[in-house]
Short mmCIF file of N, CA and C in Angstrom, two decimals:
data_model
loop_
_atom_site.label_atom_id
_atom_site.label_comp_id
_atom_site.label_asym_id
_atom_site.label_seq_id
_atom_site.Cartn_x
_atom_site.Cartn_y
_atom_site.Cartn_z
N MET N 421 116.07 86.30 101.01
CA MET N 421 115.24 85.50 101.84
C MET N 421 115.75 85.61 103.31
N ALA N 422 114.91 85.94 104.22
CA ALA N 422 115.26 86.00 105.60
C ALA N 422 115.64 84.60 106.18
N LYS N 423 116.71 84.55 106.98
CA LYS N 423 117.10 83.31 107.62
C LYS N 423 116.77 83.48 109.12
N ILE N 424 115.81 82.68 109.65
CA ILE N 424 115.38 82.80 111.03
C ILE N 424 115.82 81.56 111.77
N GLY N 425 116.55 81.73 112.84
CA GLY N 425 116.91 80.64 113.72
C GLY N 425 115.70 80.22 114.53
N VAL N 426 115.58 78.94 114.71
CA VAL N 426 114.52 78.39 115.60
C VAL N 426 115.28 77.54 116.64
N LEU N 427 115.38 78.12 117.86
CA LEU N 427 116.16 77.51 118.90
C LEU N 427 115.29 76.50 119.66
N LEU N 428 115.63 75.22 119.42
CA LEU N 428 114.89 74.09 119.96
C LEU N 428 115.57 73.65 121.28
N SER N 429 114.78 73.09 122.15
CA SER N 429 115.31 72.64 123.46
C SER N 429 114.99 71.15 123.73
N GLY N 430 114.88 70.40 122.65
CA GLY N 430 114.48 68.99 122.74
C GLY N 430 113.15 68.76 122.02
N CYS N 431 112.47 67.72 122.50
CA CYS N 431 111.22 67.36 121.81
C CYS N 431 110.22 66.89 122.83
N GLY N 432 109.26 67.73 123.22
CA GLY N 432 108.26 67.34 124.16
C GLY N 432 108.02 68.44 125.18
N VAL N 433 106.76 68.74 125.44
CA VAL N 433 106.38 69.88 126.20
C VAL N 433 106.96 69.89 127.61
N MET N 434 107.15 68.69 128.25
CA MET N 434 107.63 68.64 129.63
C MET N 434 109.16 68.60 129.79
N ASP N 435 109.80 68.21 128.70
CA ASP N 435 111.35 68.13 128.83
C ASP N 435 112.01 68.70 127.54
N GLY N 436 111.27 69.37 126.67
CA GLY N 436 111.90 69.90 125.47
C GLY N 436 111.01 71.00 124.95
N SER N 437 111.09 71.23 123.64
CA SER N 437 110.26 72.20 122.93
C SER N 437 108.81 71.69 122.82
N GLU N 438 107.86 72.56 122.98
CA GLU N 438 106.48 72.19 122.78
C GLU N 438 106.31 71.87 121.29
N ILE N 439 105.88 70.69 120.92
CA ILE N 439 105.85 70.27 119.57
C ILE N 439 104.95 71.09 118.63
N HIS N 440 103.81 71.44 119.11
CA HIS N 440 102.88 72.26 118.25
C HIS N 440 103.47 73.62 118.00
N GLU N 441 104.06 74.26 119.00
CA GLU N 441 104.62 75.56 118.81
C GLU N 441 105.80 75.53 117.89
N ALA N 442 106.64 74.49 118.02
CA ALA N 442 107.80 74.38 117.18
C ALA N 442 107.45 74.06 115.66
N THR N 443 106.53 73.16 115.46
CA THR N 443 106.19 72.80 114.10
C THR N 443 105.38 73.90 113.42
N LEU N 444 104.52 74.59 114.16
CA LEU N 444 103.78 75.61 113.56
C LEU N 444 104.66 76.86 113.23
N THR N 445 105.70 77.09 114.06
CA THR N 445 106.68 78.06 113.76
C THR N 445 107.41 77.75 112.48
N LEU N 446 107.83 76.52 112.30
CA LEU N 446 108.46 76.10 111.03
C LEU N 446 107.53 76.22 109.85
N TYR N 447 106.29 75.83 110.06
CA TYR N 447 105.27 75.98 109.02
C TYR N 447 105.12 77.42 108.56
N PHE N 448 104.88 78.30 109.50
CA PHE N 448 104.63 79.68 109.12
C PHE N 448 105.83 80.43 108.59
N LEU N 449 106.99 80.09 109.06
CA LEU N 449 108.19 80.64 108.47
C LEU N 449 108.36 80.25 107.02
N ASP N 450 108.08 79.00 106.71
CA ASP N 450 108.12 78.55 105.36
C ASP N 450 107.05 79.18 104.46
N LYS N 451 105.82 79.29 105.04
CA LYS N 451 104.67 79.85 104.30
C LYS N 451 104.98 81.35 103.92
N HIS N 452 105.71 82.04 104.77
CA HIS N 452 106.00 83.47 104.55
C HIS N 452 107.34 83.67 103.84
N GLY N 453 107.96 82.58 103.30
CA GLY N 453 109.13 82.71 102.54
C GLY N 453 110.42 82.87 103.23
N ALA N 454 110.45 82.57 104.54
CA ALA N 454 111.68 82.67 105.32
C ALA N 454 112.38 81.26 105.33
N GLU N 455 113.68 81.24 105.48
CA GLU N 455 114.42 80.01 105.64
C GLU N 455 114.56 79.75 107.16
N ALA N 456 114.03 78.64 107.67
CA ALA N 456 114.22 78.26 109.04
C ALA N 456 115.54 77.55 109.23
N VAL N 457 116.29 77.95 110.24
CA VAL N 457 117.61 77.35 110.60
C VAL N 457 117.42 76.77 111.99
N CYS N 458 117.13 75.51 112.09
CA CYS N 458 116.92 74.93 113.39
C CYS N 458 118.24 74.70 114.09
N ILE N 459 118.29 75.11 115.34
CA ILE N 459 119.48 74.99 116.19
C ILE N 459 119.13 74.50 117.54
N ALA N 460 120.06 73.88 118.19
CA ALA N 460 119.83 73.35 119.55
C ALA N 460 121.18 73.13 120.23
N PRO N 461 121.23 73.21 121.54
CA PRO N 461 122.50 72.92 122.22
C PRO N 461 122.78 71.40 122.14
N ASP N 462 124.07 71.09 122.00
CA ASP N 462 124.58 69.73 121.98
C ASP N 462 124.99 69.34 123.43
N LYS N 463 123.96 68.91 124.22
CA LYS N 463 124.16 68.65 125.61
C LYS N 463 123.12 67.70 126.10
N ASP N 464 123.32 67.11 127.22
CA ASP N 464 122.30 66.26 127.81
C ASP N 464 121.10 67.10 128.31
N GLN N 465 119.91 66.55 128.17
CA GLN N 465 118.73 67.20 128.72
C GLN N 465 118.81 67.21 130.21
N ALA N 466 118.13 68.18 130.88
CA ALA N 466 118.05 68.21 132.32
C ALA N 466 117.39 67.00 132.90
N ASP N 467 116.35 66.53 132.22
CA ASP N 467 115.70 65.23 132.55
C ASP N 467 114.93 64.81 131.34
N VAL N 468 114.45 63.53 131.37
CA VAL N 468 113.62 62.97 130.39
C VAL N 468 112.30 62.58 131.04
N VAL N 469 111.21 63.05 130.46
CA VAL N 469 109.87 62.86 131.03
C VAL N 469 109.08 61.82 130.20
N ASP N 470 108.45 60.91 130.90
CA ASP N 470 107.47 60.04 130.27
C ASP N 470 106.23 60.80 130.19
N HIS N 471 105.87 61.30 128.96
CA HIS N 471 104.78 62.20 128.84
C HIS N 471 103.37 61.58 129.08
N LEU N 472 103.27 60.27 129.08
CA LEU N 472 102.00 59.58 129.42
C LEU N 472 101.87 59.57 130.93
N ALA N 473 102.88 59.29 131.67
CA ALA N 473 102.84 59.22 133.13
C ALA N 473 103.04 60.61 133.76
N GLY N 474 103.74 61.55 133.02
CA GLY N 474 104.03 62.83 133.56
C GLY N 474 105.10 62.87 134.61
N ALA N 475 106.03 61.83 134.52
CA ALA N 475 107.06 61.80 135.51
C ALA N 475 108.45 61.59 134.84
N ALA N 476 109.50 62.02 135.52
CA ALA N 476 110.83 61.81 135.00
C ALA N 476 111.19 60.32 134.99
N THR N 477 111.93 59.86 133.97
CA THR N 477 112.27 58.47 133.79
C THR N 477 113.63 58.03 134.33
N GLY N 478 114.49 59.01 134.50
CA GLY N 478 115.89 58.67 134.90
C GLY N 478 116.82 58.39 133.69
N GLU N 479 116.24 58.40 132.49
CA GLU N 479 116.96 58.17 131.29
C GLU N 479 117.87 59.41 130.96
N SER N 480 118.76 59.29 130.01
CA SER N 480 119.53 60.41 129.54
C SER N 480 119.33 60.50 128.04
N ARG N 481 119.02 61.75 127.57
CA ARG N 481 118.95 62.01 126.16
C ARG N 481 119.61 63.35 125.85
N ASN N 482 120.03 63.50 124.59
CA ASN N 482 120.75 64.67 124.11
C ASN N 482 119.77 65.66 123.53
N VAL N 483 119.86 66.89 123.88
CA VAL N 483 118.97 67.95 123.35
C VAL N 483 118.99 68.09 121.89
N LEU N 484 120.24 68.09 121.24
CA LEU N 484 120.41 68.20 119.82
C LEU N 484 119.73 67.07 119.10
N ARG N 485 120.00 65.83 119.60
CA ARG N 485 119.37 64.63 118.94
C ARG N 485 117.84 64.62 119.09
N GLU N 486 117.33 65.00 120.23
CA GLU N 486 115.91 65.07 120.43
C GLU N 486 115.29 66.19 119.53
N SER N 487 115.94 67.27 119.39
CA SER N 487 115.45 68.37 118.54
C SER N 487 115.41 67.92 117.07
N ALA N 488 116.25 67.03 116.69
CA ALA N 488 116.25 66.53 115.34
C ALA N 488 114.94 65.84 115.01
N ARG N 489 114.18 65.35 115.99
CA ARG N 489 112.85 64.77 115.73
C ARG N 489 111.95 65.78 115.13
N ILE N 490 111.97 67.00 115.64
CA ILE N 490 111.14 68.12 115.16
C ILE N 490 111.65 68.59 113.84
N ALA N 491 112.97 68.76 113.71
CA ALA N 491 113.60 69.36 112.53
C ALA N 491 113.84 68.33 111.43
N ARG N 492 113.33 67.10 111.64
CA ARG N 492 113.49 66.04 110.62
C ARG N 492 114.95 65.79 110.26
N GLY N 493 115.80 65.92 111.28
CA GLY N 493 117.25 65.71 111.12
C GLY N 493 118.06 66.90 110.68
N LYS N 494 117.36 67.95 110.26
CA LYS N 494 118.08 69.16 109.80
C LYS N 494 118.18 70.20 110.91
N VAL N 495 119.16 69.92 111.80
CA VAL N 495 119.39 70.77 112.97
C VAL N 495 120.84 70.92 113.23
N ARG N 496 121.24 72.13 113.60
CA ARG N 496 122.70 72.40 113.80
C ARG N 496 122.96 72.68 115.27
N ALA N 497 124.13 72.36 115.76
CA ALA N 497 124.52 72.68 117.13
C ALA N 497 124.62 74.22 117.28
N VAL N 498 123.98 74.79 118.29
CA VAL N 498 123.92 76.18 118.47
C VAL N 498 125.35 76.83 118.49
N GLY N 499 126.26 76.18 119.08
CA GLY N 499 127.62 76.70 119.13
C GLY N 499 128.23 76.84 117.74
N GLY N 500 127.75 76.24 116.72
CA GLY N 500 128.35 76.30 115.40
C GLY N 500 127.62 77.27 114.45
N VAL N 501 126.68 78.08 115.02
CA VAL N 501 125.95 78.97 114.16
C VAL N 501 126.36 80.44 114.65
N GLY N 502 126.83 81.24 113.73
CA GLY N 502 127.22 82.59 114.00
C GLY N 502 125.99 83.53 113.94
N VAL N 503 126.01 84.55 114.80
CA VAL N 503 124.95 85.51 114.85
C VAL N 503 124.78 86.17 113.49
N ASP N 504 125.88 86.32 112.76
CA ASP N 504 125.81 87.01 111.44
C ASP N 504 125.12 86.11 110.39
N GLU N 505 124.84 84.86 110.68
CA GLU N 505 124.14 84.01 109.73
C GLU N 505 122.63 84.13 109.80
N LEU N 506 122.09 84.80 110.84
CA LEU N 506 120.66 84.87 111.14
C LEU N 506 120.10 86.25 111.07
N ASP N 507 118.87 86.40 110.68
CA ASP N 507 118.19 87.65 110.60
C ASP N 507 117.23 87.83 111.83
N GLY N 508 117.04 86.76 112.53
CA GLY N 508 116.15 86.78 113.67
C GLY N 508 116.18 85.41 114.32
N ILE N 509 115.49 85.31 115.47
CA ILE N 509 115.47 84.00 116.16
C ILE N 509 114.07 83.87 116.84
N VAL N 510 113.60 82.64 116.88
CA VAL N 510 112.34 82.25 117.57
C VAL N 510 112.68 81.15 118.55
N ILE N 511 112.15 81.29 119.74
CA ILE N 511 112.36 80.22 120.77
C ILE N 511 110.96 79.68 121.11
N PRO N 512 110.62 78.50 120.57
CA PRO N 512 109.31 77.90 120.88
C PRO N 512 109.26 77.55 122.40
N GLY N 513 108.07 77.63 122.91
CA GLY N 513 107.86 77.33 124.38
C GLY N 513 108.04 75.80 124.68
N GLY N 514 107.61 75.48 125.87
CA GLY N 514 107.81 74.17 126.41
C GLY N 514 108.74 74.30 127.63
N TYR N 515 108.56 73.46 128.55
CA TYR N 515 109.34 73.52 129.82
C TYR N 515 110.83 73.24 129.55
N GLY N 516 111.16 72.61 128.42
CA GLY N 516 112.52 72.38 128.06
C GLY N 516 113.34 73.62 127.89
N ALA N 517 112.70 74.72 127.48
CA ALA N 517 113.38 76.01 127.39
C ALA N 517 113.87 76.49 128.74
N ALA N 518 113.11 76.26 129.76
CA ALA N 518 113.54 76.65 131.15
C ALA N 518 114.48 75.61 131.78
N LYS N 519 114.57 74.44 131.15
CA LYS N 519 115.43 73.37 131.70
C LYS N 519 116.74 73.21 130.97
N ASN N 520 116.67 73.34 129.66
CA ASN N 520 117.77 73.00 128.77
C ASN N 520 118.52 74.16 128.13
N LEU N 521 117.83 75.32 128.08
CA LEU N 521 118.49 76.52 127.47
C LEU N 521 119.00 77.50 128.54
N CYS N 522 118.46 77.34 129.71
CA CYS N 522 118.88 78.20 130.81
C CYS N 522 118.65 77.42 132.11
N THR N 523 118.87 78.11 133.22
CA THR N 523 118.71 77.41 134.55
C THR N 523 117.48 77.90 135.29
N PHE N 524 116.49 78.53 134.55
CA PHE N 524 115.36 79.11 135.20
C PHE N 524 114.52 78.05 135.94
N ALA N 525 114.39 76.84 135.44
CA ALA N 525 113.58 75.84 136.11
C ALA N 525 114.03 75.49 137.51
N VAL N 526 115.37 75.69 137.79
CA VAL N 526 115.94 75.45 139.06
C VAL N 526 116.21 76.65 139.85
N GLU N 527 116.68 77.75 139.23
CA GLU N 527 117.09 78.99 139.87
C GLU N 527 116.13 80.13 139.86
N GLY N 528 115.01 80.00 139.11
CA GLY N 528 114.05 81.11 139.04
C GLY N 528 114.66 82.34 138.50
N PRO N 529 114.33 83.52 139.06
CA PRO N 529 114.78 84.81 138.57
C PRO N 529 116.35 84.98 138.54
N ALA N 530 117.01 84.18 139.30
CA ALA N 530 118.50 84.28 139.28
C ALA N 530 119.11 83.47 138.15
N ALA N 531 118.34 83.00 137.24
CA ALA N 531 118.76 82.07 136.21
C ALA N 531 119.79 82.66 135.25
N ALA N 532 120.52 81.82 134.64
CA ALA N 532 121.53 82.22 133.59
C ALA N 532 121.32 81.35 132.42
N TRP N 533 121.73 81.91 131.24
CA TRP N 533 121.65 81.12 129.97
C TRP N 533 122.77 80.05 130.10
N ILE N 534 122.48 78.91 129.53
CA ILE N 534 123.45 77.81 129.45
C ILE N 534 124.35 78.01 128.29
N ARG N 535 125.56 78.11 128.49
CA ARG N 535 126.54 78.31 127.38
C ARG N 535 127.02 76.97 126.83
N THR N 536 126.94 76.85 125.53
CA THR N 536 127.41 75.62 124.88
C THR N 536 128.53 75.86 123.92
#
């Protein structure tokens, strides 16, 4: 059985992983017989957005804990998963990928991956 990492960046299209993309990824991996291994960085989110108002709240939330909402608690810190454990990786969209997985939201093309 293939083990596919699903790299989450929180929970919510404006400040984390886009929920439809993340859940459908998990659904189709399961439907096709692959084992999904949800992973996320254990760090504070770049910001927290009130999705109804569309504005930052000033709150602080952890990317790993927010990703657990999508993974139903079954999520591992990305720093604790070895590349040899996975056969592939999927990164669901959402603005959180540009904010929490790298510095693209702030630095554009000069962005770097965030190391955890």
